[in-house]
Structures are given as C-alpha cells and as structure tokens.
Amino acid sequence: MINSPGNSFINVSGLTIGMAVAILIELWVSDEINFNKHFANYDRLGQLYHHITFGEETFSINDVPAPIGEALKANFAEFEETALATFQHEHDIALDEKKFSKAGLFVEPSFVGMFSIKMLEGPAKPLEDLHSIILSKTMASALLGDKPVGKMIKFDNRDQLMVTGVFDDFASNSEFKDVHMLMPIVYWFSVSDAHRRKQNNWEDFAFQCFVLMKDCASFDKVQAKIKHTLYDKVSGDGKAIKPEGFLFPMKKWHLYADFKDGVSTQAQIKSVWMFGLLGIFVLILACINFMNLSTARGEKRSREVGIRKVMGSQRKQLVFQFLSESLLMAFICFCLAIGIVALAFPWFNDLAGKQMALPWNNLRFTFGALTFVLLTGSLAGSYPALYLSSFSPVKVLKGTFKAGRFASLPRKVMVIFQFTTSIILIIATVVVYLQIQHAKDRPVGFDRRGILQIRIRTDGLGKANYNALRNELLATNAVENMAISDFPITGPMAGDGSITWEGKDPAATSLIALNSCSHDFPKTNGFQFVEGRDFSRDYSTDSSAVIINEMAARLISEKNIIGKKIIFGHEKERVIIGVIKTRYAGHHL
C-alpha cells in the first residue's frame, strides 16, 4: 500500500465507499423489516379493518365505530383483549409557563397491557381514572422534571389532568413513535355531547380498534367469523357500502398497509427489497473494482510469486497470503466505512425520516459486521488470489512470463458487468429524479407559492374571533388573503357516501370527499374555476352553496351542472355554484 499509494488510494476508497453505501442500506432495510418487533405481543396483535364498496371500487379502511371493540370481545372467544383508540392527533399540555404540543392517543385502559408499554413510574394500570394522563419519559422530563406522578397539568387549554404514570418512549421504528401521551378514551367521550353520541353509534367511523389474540387462536381462522359483525349492526346506508371485516396482523402494518381493490399492493415491502438488492449490487461493483485493480498489478507481483514458489511455498500458502491481504484491506475499508456512516447518519436520517444509530451494543450487529468483512474480503480477494498464485516460477524468473490468451477474460467480463450495471443505475437515478421533478412541478389546480397552513390545535383557538384576526393580518400588507377550513388543501378529508342528487341511480353508492371552509378559501389557494363562480359575501344564499371539482361534476351530471342541487344525508339542499379543476384522483366538494 505504501509503495503504490495511488493504486492503494483508488482500491481502498472504492471498496470503502461501496461498503459504506451497503451498510447504510442494510441498516435502513433492517429498520424497516423490524418495525414494531419490539412489542412483546408482536405475533398476537392486530387491527380491525374493513373492505367497503362504492360502485366498482373497493377501499380498505381501519376506521371503525366505537361499539365494535366491545362486541368483538364479548362474542368471540379468540380475542384475549381489545382496545378502542382515537387516531393520533397533537394536543397542548401546559404547566405554569411551560407549554408543549405533542401527539397523543385516547385509549381504553387495556391498551397499555396489550402493547406491553413499559411503565417507568406509576401503577401497571394507570388510565383507570377519568381525568388521568400518562406521559412519555421525554415529555415528562421536559415538562415536569423530577417526580412527575401526581402533578396536575392543563390539557388542551381546557381541563386539569393528573399525571398518573410515565412510560418509556416508543421505539423510533414503532407505529406509535410520535406518541408522547396517552389519555383514557372515556375522557374523550365526556368532553362534549357530540363526542358522547359517538360512543354507541354504529354509523360513525371515527376510531381504531386493536385486538390481542389468544395464544391458541389464529388470525386466519377468526377472519370468517368477524366478517359480517359491522354489516349486521349498521343501517341501510351502512349496509349499502357492504362492509367486510378482517384482521390485519401487526407484522403487516408497516409494509403491507397499501391496498387496492381490497388486496395489499405490497408496494412498501417491494421497495425495501429493491433497495436491499441495490445495496448488494453496489457492494459487488466495489468488489469487482477491487479484483480488477489487484489483478492488473499481477505482473508487478509475478517475481514475488516466482521467488516464493522457488523457496518452497505451496500454492495454497500463496492463496492464503493473498486472501489475508484482501481480508486486511477489507477490515481497513470497513473501519473507514463505519466512519463515513457515522458522519452521514444525521443527513441520512433526515432524508429517510429515521432515528437510526450504529447498534454497537447489539451482538447480532457485531457478528453481522464480522461476517460482512469476511465475506467482502473473501469475495474481493478470491479471484486475485487464484490468479496470482497460478504464475509459473520458471517463466517468471526467466522474464518470459506472459499471461495466457484467456487469462484476462474473467477480468474483461467483470469490467463489462461493472460498467453495464453502473450505467443502468445512473440511468435509473436520472429517470427517478426526472419523475420526482415532474411530480413536483405538475399542475395541481391551485397556487402552491406563498401559502402557509396553520393547524388549530385547541378549542380555545378555534373559538377565537376569526374575522378580527383576518382583518388584522390583512392590514399588515404581508398577508394577501386568509381563509379557514376543516381540512388542509391536500391530505385526508371527510368522506360522505350518503350524498344524493336528482337523477342519481338509487342502487349506486359514491364516496365523496368534502371540506367545509370560509368564503375566501378558493381564492386564497388560487383554485382554478372552469365553470361558475367563487363564494361571495354579496350573496346571502352562498351559505348553502357548494363548489365541486370536475370529477364530481362528471359524476353528477354531464352538462348544465351550475344550479343543480345536492343533498347531504338528511340536511337541506345545497346548490352548486362553481366547478374547479380536479386536483387529484377522487370526488371532492
């Protein structure tokens, strides 16, 4: 290495970078396939899903009504426990001048035991009291300091809740990694009459239901039994969407949760294996580069081989020597690669949305690292060892040694493979980059420049005088317009399958996403009207008007859509006053 610094630098740097890339990808793949595995009941935990049908489309959802959890536990012996929970939302908690906004869940008390949540302080069942709350270790330390149990904190600027426990933070590769507080779901039901009505309502799909199977039970066998549980309880509108229940095991939550027409697309797991294969190819390319550079220096080491053979060295000893050199080189490269990985982790974690670190205290990682070095060193050094040890000592020492006509064939094959694979990867990278740029720059039907979205997290802020705030902000001349809505411009919205209109086929069901907003919402977001007009304060009737997009317009009527009336469930009629460009697939109002 010292005598050939240029060659050594190319050899070491190539293998080092290849190893660093392979290690980063392997750690990411490992993190993905081990998602949620730290839960003690990993193999027995599942979530209730339903296939629902609208026209010719089938959707798979995990939204369920509140009473279904108790119904499953009471009617099917296969379930050891069930737990109802809300969906994850941010909540404000405060103590004196300290205020934090973190994600939390309202859950049934059984949730703690089902998910083997490690309680660091407080009782084993900490959510029995109506006004109780348990915090993660990070949250409790930041807000309350020492001895947090028993302290009162203000929740969502509304009620005082008592901290009854502190739990260990959820793992970074967990479904609940962002959850820092758990509250009893009975408290959520007690907050308002609207919440209270959901408790026994089979028509309101607003919750999640988790199940814990008994040791002797299996997900597949209980599937057929629970299939029609919801269908038997809902009314005519609920039956129209033909809900079919199924249990989704925890081991599939992270990588198999993308459904199309009732079947998992397996898109996430395919991406994981694709990246894993990419890491293998990068490492193979680095090893081929190492082989080619080593064999290219073969003639320079031919005299050394000849003298060693004359002095009595056997070929297997020479093979062992060259393999030892490769293993030593691989170990040096591995150490350098670990350094690169450590330096790249902050950037890589930010890119991948992870919180990974090198698991030095994990024996499996240590054993895997040693195996990785041995395999890489053996793979990279095998061909050079066999090639260099095959030299004839007589020809070498006479200076008449020449490589055979086919001696360079393996190296040529490897070079072709190396360049072909590299070009394919470069082309694929360019294509993916161009596709991403196209997705970012494609017309979306609204103005993306200068729009700022602020979530209203508390009831107090939601009850504030919106018009006064709007007028004050507009007066600054920094804000061009402002609006308020139930949902953001993009992302999930409320879905309604009971919307009807004149001429609609009674047998047809259509799931239509909708969003309630203030007058200025379309104008603020730069929606592009293709027909009709925007909301206007000059028309008092606009309080019962509706704007739809092109896809919803095609669903309702082929022509003369402006002025048509639609009915939302049992509400009064609403008049269509405008049609905007469709932003993305789906029917939206």
XYZ file of C-alpha atoms in Angstrom:
589
model
C 0.000 0.000 0.000
C 2.891 2.341 0.857
C 4.830 1.519 -2.309
C 1.784 2.119 -4.556
C -0.092 4.989 -2.882
C -2.114 5.994 -5.952
C -3.268 2.476 -6.675
C -3.935 1.821 -2.993
C -5.971 5.007 -2.647
C -8.221 4.045 -5.574
C -8.572 0.486 -4.254
C -9.307 1.494 -0.660
C -11.612 4.400 -1.486
C -13.665 2.362 -3.950
C -14.203 -0.522 -1.529
C -14.763 1.859 1.399
C -17.498 3.821 -0.359
C -19.150 0.611 -1.573
C -19.129 -0.790 1.958
C -20.455 2.464 3.440
C -23.381 2.511 0.999
C -24.108 -1.168 1.662
C -24.020 -0.639 5.463
C -26.385 2.358 5.293
C -28.835 0.472 3.094
C -28.607 -2.659 5.269
C -29.340 -0.645 8.418
C -32.322 1.017 6.707
C -33.669 -2.333 5.462
C -33.195 -3.864 8.907
C -35.032 -0.943 10.497
C -37.934 -1.355 8.073
C -38.383 -5.129 8.397
C -38.034 -4.975 12.203
C -40.757 -2.326 12.552
C -42.859 -2.913 15.694
C -40.986 -6.125 16.550
C -40.014 -4.829 19.996
C -43.622 -5.267 21.208
C -43.830 -8.396 23.375
C -47.140 -9.456 21.780
C -45.972 -8.726 18.233
C -47.261 -12.032 16.808
C -50.685 -11.762 18.510
C -51.534 -8.100 17.956
C -53.734 -6.954 15.099
C -56.026 -4.164 13.949
C -59.577 -4.320 12.676
C -60.004 -3.252 9.047
C -62.967 -3.307 6.675
C -63.341 -3.601 2.934
C -66.074 -1.198 1.801
C -67.544 -0.927 -1.688
C -68.528 2.190 -3.629
C -69.708 1.384 -7.127
C -66.968 -0.692 -8.713
C -64.274 0.439 -6.270
C -63.271 -1.338 -3.073
C -61.500 0.543 -0.292
C -59.777 -0.904 2.772
C -60.061 1.267 5.877
C -59.135 1.000 9.552
C -61.824 3.470 10.671
C -64.390 1.741 12.887
C -67.357 2.752 15.088
C -66.842 2.892 18.865
C -69.029 -0.071 19.954
C -67.336 -2.675 17.770
C -64.401 -3.400 20.094
C -66.612 -4.494 22.959
C -68.775 -6.514 20.545
C -65.723 -8.469 19.305
C -64.521 -9.280 22.804
C -67.978 -10.292 24.028
C -68.902 -12.505 21.086
C -65.681 -14.198 20.026
C -63.615 -16.326 22.401
C -60.473 -15.993 20.226
C -59.826 -12.471 21.490
C -57.923 -12.120 24.729
C -58.376 -8.353 24.754
C -59.479 -5.453 22.578
C -58.701 -1.728 22.808
C -60.506 1.162 21.215
C -58.432 4.242 20.379
C -58.761 7.554 18.583
C -56.440 8.423 15.748
C -53.195 10.212 16.545
C -53.510 13.981 16.990
C -51.438 16.726 18.559
C -52.574 18.124 21.904
C -51.379 21.013 24.049
C -50.274 20.385 27.608
C -49.061 23.064 29.977
C -47.708 23.551 33.482
C -47.320 27.166 34.592
C -45.305 28.852 31.823
C -44.188 25.628 30.156
C -46.248 24.584 27.134
C -45.775 21.721 24.694
C -47.682 20.387 21.725
C -47.185 16.675 21.110
C -49.034 13.768 19.569
C -51.269 11.673 21.774
C -53.943 8.982 21.771
C -57.143 8.484 23.717
C -57.249 4.775 24.501
C -59.004 2.187 26.599
C -57.021 1.132 29.711
C -56.346 -2.306 28.151
C -54.138 -0.616 25.511
C -51.228 -0.328 27.984
C -51.069 -4.061 28.694
C -51.799 -5.174 25.143
C -48.834 -3.232 23.752
C -46.567 -4.126 26.700
C -45.883 -0.449 27.376
C -43.072 -0.198 29.906
C -44.223 1.887 32.857
C -41.264 3.649 34.488
C -43.386 5.315 37.151
C -46.941 4.823 38.315
C -49.206 1.745 38.566
C -49.479 -1.034 35.990
C -52.982 0.208 35.074
C -52.568 3.980 35.036
C -55.610 5.030 32.960
C -58.451 3.937 35.199
C -59.353 7.467 36.324
C -61.394 9.740 34.028
C -59.021 12.718 34.356
C -55.719 10.823 34.167
C -52.884 11.101 31.677
C -49.580 9.265 31.249
C -46.566 10.842 29.562
C -43.503 9.512 27.808
C -40.196 9.763 29.636
C -39.030 12.536 27.279
C -42.247 14.523 27.682
C -42.407 14.127 31.463
C -38.785 15.178 31.881
C -39.186 18.275 29.693
C -42.451 19.433 31.266
C -42.380 18.240 34.860
C -38.816 17.355 35.794
C -38.398 15.014 38.768
C -41.302 13.138 40.372
C -43.962 13.898 37.747
C -46.561 11.419 39.049
C -49.365 13.169 40.899
C -48.850 16.573 39.305
C -51.715 18.364 37.572
C -51.294 19.708 34.035
C -53.646 21.686 31.796
C -54.784 19.711 28.769
C -55.795 21.452 25.518
C -56.315 24.702 27.435
C -59.456 23.142 28.930
C -59.217 20.653 31.822
C -56.753 19.768 34.544
C -55.499 16.181 34.215
C -53.417 14.271 36.745
C -50.217 12.580 35.624
C -50.661 9.000 36.834
C -47.660 7.440 35.136
C -44.556 7.773 32.976
C -43.817 5.261 30.224
C -40.665 4.549 28.263
C -40.625 6.261 24.875
C -41.867 4.193 21.970
C -39.078 2.932 19.713
C -38.217 5.016 16.659
C -39.277 2.122 14.386
C -42.670 1.805 16.026
C -46.175 2.581 14.799
C -46.519 4.935 17.781
C -43.074 6.556 17.626
C -44.518 10.101 17.764
C -46.977 9.391 20.597
C -45.911 11.083 23.842
C -49.142 10.994 25.842
C -51.986 8.567 26.455
C -55.363 9.543 27.915
C -58.453 7.432 28.761
C -60.975 7.360 25.941
C -63.824 7.828 28.435
C -62.478 11.344 28.977
C -62.712 11.992 25.222
C -66.364 10.891 25.261
C -67.063 13.232 28.189
C -65.699 16.369 26.500
C -68.859 17.249 24.522
C -72.281 15.982 23.550
C -71.027 15.401 20.006
C -68.308 13.091 21.349
C -70.723 11.382 23.727
C -73.083 10.489 20.880
C -70.288 8.621 19.107
C -69.862 6.171 21.991
C -72.804 3.957 20.988
C -73.125 5.000 17.361
C -72.555 2.188 14.862
C -72.685 4.610 11.924
C -69.789 6.886 12.934
C -66.441 5.556 11.706
C -64.062 7.641 13.807
C -61.874 5.226 15.811
C -59.289 2.461 15.647
C -59.745 -0.980 17.167
C -56.764 -3.088 18.211
C -57.063 -6.756 19.154
C -54.913 -9.235 21.071
C -55.411 -12.842 20.025
C -55.211 -15.713 22.490
C -52.160 -17.974 22.179
C -54.168 -20.797 20.632
C -56.059 -18.558 18.149
C -55.028 -17.538 14.651
C -55.924 -14.522 12.546
C -56.929 -16.630 9.551
C -59.413 -18.803 11.440
C -61.220 -15.935 13.180
C -61.399 -13.915 9.943
C -64.553 -15.598 8.634
C -66.317 -15.263 11.990
C -65.995 -11.479 12.290
C -66.568 -10.726 8.606
C -70.181 -9.534 8.987
C -70.064 -8.101 12.522
C -70.333 -4.496 11.350
C -72.710 -5.271 8.479
C -75.206 -6.831 10.907
C -75.199 -3.715 13.123
C -75.395 -0.807 10.654
C -78.484 0.649 8.997
C -79.419 0.781 5.314
C -76.821 3.406 4.396
C -74.152 1.397 6.189
C -75.210 -1.822 4.511
C -75.037 -0.135 1.108
C -71.225 0.019 1.321
C -71.083 -3.729 2.173
C -68.513 -3.601 4.998
C -66.489 -6.810 5.343
C -64.304 -7.013 8.430
C -60.831 -8.525 8.502
C -57.944 -8.553 10.952
C -54.652 -7.032 9.892
C -51.729 -8.522 11.897
C -49.134 -6.172 13.357
C -46.383 -7.807 11.302
C -48.060 -6.360 8.175
C -48.934 -2.885 9.450
C -45.865 -1.090 8.200
C -45.025 -2.707 4.866
C -48.314 -4.165 3.613
C -50.875 -1.460 4.508
C -51.355 -0.091 0.987
C -54.485 -1.630 -0.532
C -56.016 -1.545 -3.976
C -59.389 -3.146 -4.644
C -59.197 -4.965 -1.324
C -55.775 -6.517 -1.917
C -52.447 -5.399 -0.482
C -50.231 -3.997 -3.233
C -47.105 -4.863 -1.192
C -45.573 -1.681 -2.590
C -43.622 -0.870 0.576
C -42.060 -4.318 1.019
C -41.130 -4.371 -2.678
C -39.348 -1.036 -2.208
C -37.469 -2.419 0.790
C -36.205 -5.446 -1.107
C -35.409 -3.286 -4.132
C -33.164 -1.058 -2.017
C -31.616 -4.126 -0.389
C -30.801 -5.503 -3.842
C -29.366 -2.133 -4.813
C -27.025 -2.268 -1.790
C -25.837 -5.731 -2.828
C -25.135 -4.548 -6.381
C -23.163 -1.537 -5.142
C -21.044 -3.803 -2.942
C -20.486 -6.262 -5.800
C -19.344 -3.406 -8.037
C -16.874 -2.284 -5.374
C -15.555 -5.841 -5.040
C -15.199 -6.196 -8.815
C -13.281 -2.915 -8.870
C -11.011 -4.307 -6.145
C -10.443 -7.534 -8.108
C -9.643 -5.743 -11.349
C -7.127 -3.408 -9.717
C -5.491 -6.314 -7.880
C -5.149 -8.482 -10.974
C -3.970 -5.511 -13.037
C -0.960 -5.324 -10.726
C -0.361 -9.047 -11.227
C 2.742 -8.704 -13.410
C 4.372 -6.411 -10.844
C 3.956 -9.134 -8.209
C 4.836 -12.028 -10.512
C 8.510 -12.042 -9.450
C 7.489 -12.181 -5.796
C 5.286 -15.195 -6.553
C 8.097 -16.891 -8.500
C 10.669 -16.432 -5.712
C 8.212 -17.671 -3.057
C 7.492 -20.796 -5.106
C 11.237 -21.455 -5.664
C 11.771 -21.097 -1.917
C 9.191 -23.850 -1.350
C 5.890 -22.082 -0.936
C 2.910 -24.154 -1.965
C 0.058 -22.666 -3.965
C -2.403 -22.944 -1.081
C 0.027 -20.903 1.054
C 0.126 -18.196 -1.618
C -3.660 -18.258 -1.907
C -3.886 -17.859 1.880
C -1.404 -14.962 1.751
C -3.319 -13.030 -0.890
C -6.649 -13.745 0.803
C -5.161 -12.498 4.074
C -4.105 -9.299 2.335
C -7.640 -8.881 0.957
C -9.176 -9.507 4.378
C -6.819 -6.982 5.972
C -7.696 -4.474 3.245
C -11.408 -5.222 3.769
C -11.057 -4.638 7.524
C -9.310 -1.295 6.925
C -12.025 -0.320 4.446
C -14.732 -1.410 6.902
C -13.297 0.828 9.634
C -13.202 3.767 7.227
C -16.735 2.915 6.007
C -18.033 2.950 9.590
C -16.541 6.412 9.965
C -18.306 7.584 6.795
C -21.579 6.038 8.004
C -21.274 7.788 11.384
C -20.666 11.137 9.668
C -23.510 10.552 7.173
C -26.103 9.441 9.749
C -27.544 12.904 10.538
C -28.101 13.625 6.831
C -29.267 10.084 6.055
C -31.726 10.003 8.976
C -33.154 13.330 7.866
C -33.523 12.047 4.302
C -35.078 8.728 5.345
C -37.167 10.079 8.241
C -35.398 7.747 10.671
C -33.616 7.921 14.017
C -31.066 5.197 13.412
C -27.697 4.807 15.095
C -24.916 2.242 14.913
C -26.007 -0.531 17.334
C -22.630 -1.280 18.857
C -24.177 -2.942 21.914
C -26.068 -5.394 19.705
C -24.242 -8.737 19.438
C -26.143 -9.553 16.253
C -24.780 -6.376 14.633
C -21.218 -7.181 15.781
C -21.447 -10.725 14.447
C -23.023 -9.431 11.237
C -20.235 -6.851 10.823
C -17.513 -9.520 11.183
C -19.339 -11.774 8.731
C -19.702 -8.822 6.372
C -15.926 -8.165 6.455
C -15.086 -11.852 5.915
C -17.494 -12.234 3.002
C -16.418 -8.975 1.364
C -12.719 -9.725 1.825
C -13.131 -13.275 0.516
C -15.237 -12.165 -2.434
C -12.877 -9.344 -3.360
C -9.721 -11.410 -2.887
C -10.720 -14.807 -4.249
C -10.018 -14.233 -7.918
C -6.772 -12.248 -7.416
C -5.521 -14.966 -5.050
C -6.210 -17.744 -7.525
C -4.873 -15.704 -10.439
C -1.629 -14.561 -8.796
C -0.835 -17.943 -7.260
C -1.069 -19.626 -10.669
C 2.094 -17.994 -12.068
C 4.854 -20.366 -13.269
C 8.061 -19.644 -11.282
C 10.427 -20.711 -14.108
C 8.867 -18.374 -16.684
C 8.612 -15.543 -14.183
C 12.258 -15.725 -13.132
C 13.466 -16.083 -16.751
C 11.430 -12.989 -17.643
C 9.468 -14.883 -20.285
C 6.168 -14.971 -18.350
C 3.151 -13.887 -20.325
C -0.451 -14.272 -19.349
C -2.415 -16.762 -21.431
C -4.807 -15.584 -24.110
C -7.785 -16.375 -21.872
C -6.216 -15.189 -18.618
C -7.688 -11.715 -18.966
C -11.153 -12.974 -19.987
C -12.608 -13.053 -16.424
C -11.355 -9.515 -15.840
C -12.922 -8.304 -19.099
C -16.235 -9.938 -18.154
C -16.146 -8.259 -14.748
C -15.323 -4.861 -16.277
C -18.237 -5.170 -18.719
C -20.564 -6.204 -15.875
C -19.300 -3.346 -13.719
C -19.791 -0.688 -16.374
C -23.143 -2.076 -17.536
C -24.542 -2.144 -14.005
C -23.170 1.328 -13.239
C -24.741 2.793 -16.388
C -28.091 1.140 -15.593
C -28.024 2.594 -12.068
C -27.114 6.052 -13.381
C -29.926 5.942 -15.970
C -32.395 4.722 -13.322
C -31.324 7.527 -10.977
C -31.803 10.160 -13.692
C -35.240 8.760 -14.601
C -36.371 8.711 -10.957
C -35.075 12.266 -10.468
C -36.929 13.490 -13.553
C -40.112 11.735 -12.389
C -39.848 13.408 -8.979
C -39.326 16.799 -10.611
C -42.316 16.171 -12.856
C -44.454 15.253 -9.826
C -43.304 18.408 -8.014
C -43.895 20.715 -10.979
C -47.102 19.216 -12.412
C -50.238 21.420 -12.446
C -52.238 20.746 -9.276
C -55.160 23.110 -9.738
C -54.142 25.595 -7.056
C -51.351 28.047 -6.279
C -48.604 26.493 -4.129
C -46.492 29.619 -3.755
C -46.689 31.616 -0.556
C -49.399 29.500 1.105
C -48.919 28.886 4.817
C -51.071 26.399 6.694
C -51.516 26.692 10.469
C -53.322 23.960 12.369
C -55.820 24.943 15.064
C -54.960 22.557 17.869
C -57.137 23.777 20.744
C -60.812 24.538 21.265
C -59.907 27.954 22.638
C -58.126 28.981 19.447
C -60.936 27.502 17.398
C -63.438 29.750 19.194
C -61.366 32.888 18.634
C -62.742 35.722 16.508
C -61.607 34.605 13.063
C -62.786 37.745 11.235
C -60.923 40.027 13.646
C -57.724 38.013 13.196
C -58.149 38.009 9.416
C -58.689 41.762 9.243
C -55.675 42.374 11.455
C -53.408 40.208 9.307
C -54.634 41.725 6.052
C -53.913 45.186 7.475
C -50.207 44.289 7.791
C -49.918 44.060 3.955
C -47.804 40.960 4.474
C -50.855 38.723 4.008
C -52.721 38.843 0.707
C -55.655 36.677 1.789
C -56.700 34.302 4.538
C -59.272 31.530 4.942
C -60.255 28.770 7.337
C -61.327 25.186 6.619
C -61.935 21.872 8.359
C -59.157 20.149 6.403
C -55.911 21.191 4.657
C -55.642 21.662 0.886
C -54.042 18.249 0.468
C -54.295 15.135 2.587
C -57.214 13.226 4.134
C -60.691 14.753 4.146
C -64.090 13.684 5.424
C -65.889 11.208 3.182
C -69.662 11.036 2.713
C -71.438 8.171 0.974
C -74.981 9.460 1.559
C -74.889 12.445 -0.847
C -77.710 12.300 -3.401
C -78.920 14.403 -6.316
C -81.677 14.417 -8.890
C -81.257 11.587 -11.366
C -78.873 9.552 -9.215
C -79.188 5.781 -9.524
C -80.635 4.617 -6.167
C -78.557 1.460 -6.298
C -75.281 3.337 -6.854
C -73.047 4.369 -3.944
C -70.442 7.089 -4.292
C -67.885 8.117 -1.690
C -67.381 11.879 -1.992
C -64.697 13.728 -0.045
C -65.723 17.147 1.205
C -64.329 20.117 3.095
C -66.151 22.942 4.891
C -64.492 26.326 4.521
C -64.899 30.100 4.714
C -65.733 32.363 1.764
C -62.126 33.106 0.872
C -60.811 29.535 0.790
C -60.887 29.014 -3.017
C -59.418 32.462 -3.709
C -56.705 32.148 -1.045
C -55.489 28.868 -2.518
C -55.783 30.004 -6.126
C -58.315 27.377 -7.220
C -58.893 27.470 -10.969
C -62.547 27.719 -11.925
C -63.658 26.030 -15.143
C -67.324 26.909 -14.689
C -69.458 29.069 -12.434
C -68.122 31.378 -9.732
C -66.437 31.587 -6.335
C -68.167 32.114 -2.991
C -69.172 35.745 -2.439
C -70.268 37.714 0.609
C -72.579 39.656 -1.688
C -74.890 36.627 -1.915
C -76.519 35.592 1.348
C -77.595 32.336 -0.303
C -73.939 31.248 -0.574
C -74.179 29.954 2.984
C -75.950 26.940 1.463
C -73.917 26.834 -1.761
C -71.266 24.309 -2.758
C -68.300 24.251 -5.133
C -67.297 20.930 -6.701
C -64.430 19.744 -8.850
C -64.507 18.382 -12.398
C -64.594 14.740 -11.361
C -67.556 15.280 -9.045
C -69.250 17.268 -11.827
C -68.913 14.340 -14.240
C -70.341 12.037 -11.581
C -73.417 14.222 -11.000
C -74.247 15.461 -14.490
C -72.732 15.576 -17.954
C -73.924 19.151 -18.610
C -75.630 22.162 -17.044
C -74.126 21.437 -13.641
C -74.412 25.004 -12.307
C -77.613 25.426 -10.333
C -78.147 21.724 -9.705
C -78.985 20.722 -6.145
C -77.414 18.022 -3.992
C -78.486 16.715 -0.607
C -76.099 15.813 2.227
C -77.805 12.998 4.161
C -80.806 14.492 5.937
C -79.653 18.115 5.572
C -81.265 20.714 3.379
C -80.444 21.034 -0.280
C -77.269 22.765 -1.409
C -76.842 24.496 -4.755
C -73.768 24.038 -6.980
C -72.365 27.468 -7.909
C -68.934 26.591 -9.293
C -66.645 23.889 -10.680
C -62.871 23.891 -10.125
C -60.102 21.892 -11.729
C -59.596 18.437 -10.273
C -56.523 18.399 -8.031
C -56.017 14.640 -7.850
C -58.000 11.423 -8.155
C -61.246 11.337 -6.186
C -64.571 13.092 -5.962
C -64.318 16.341 -3.984
C -66.643 19.111 -2.974
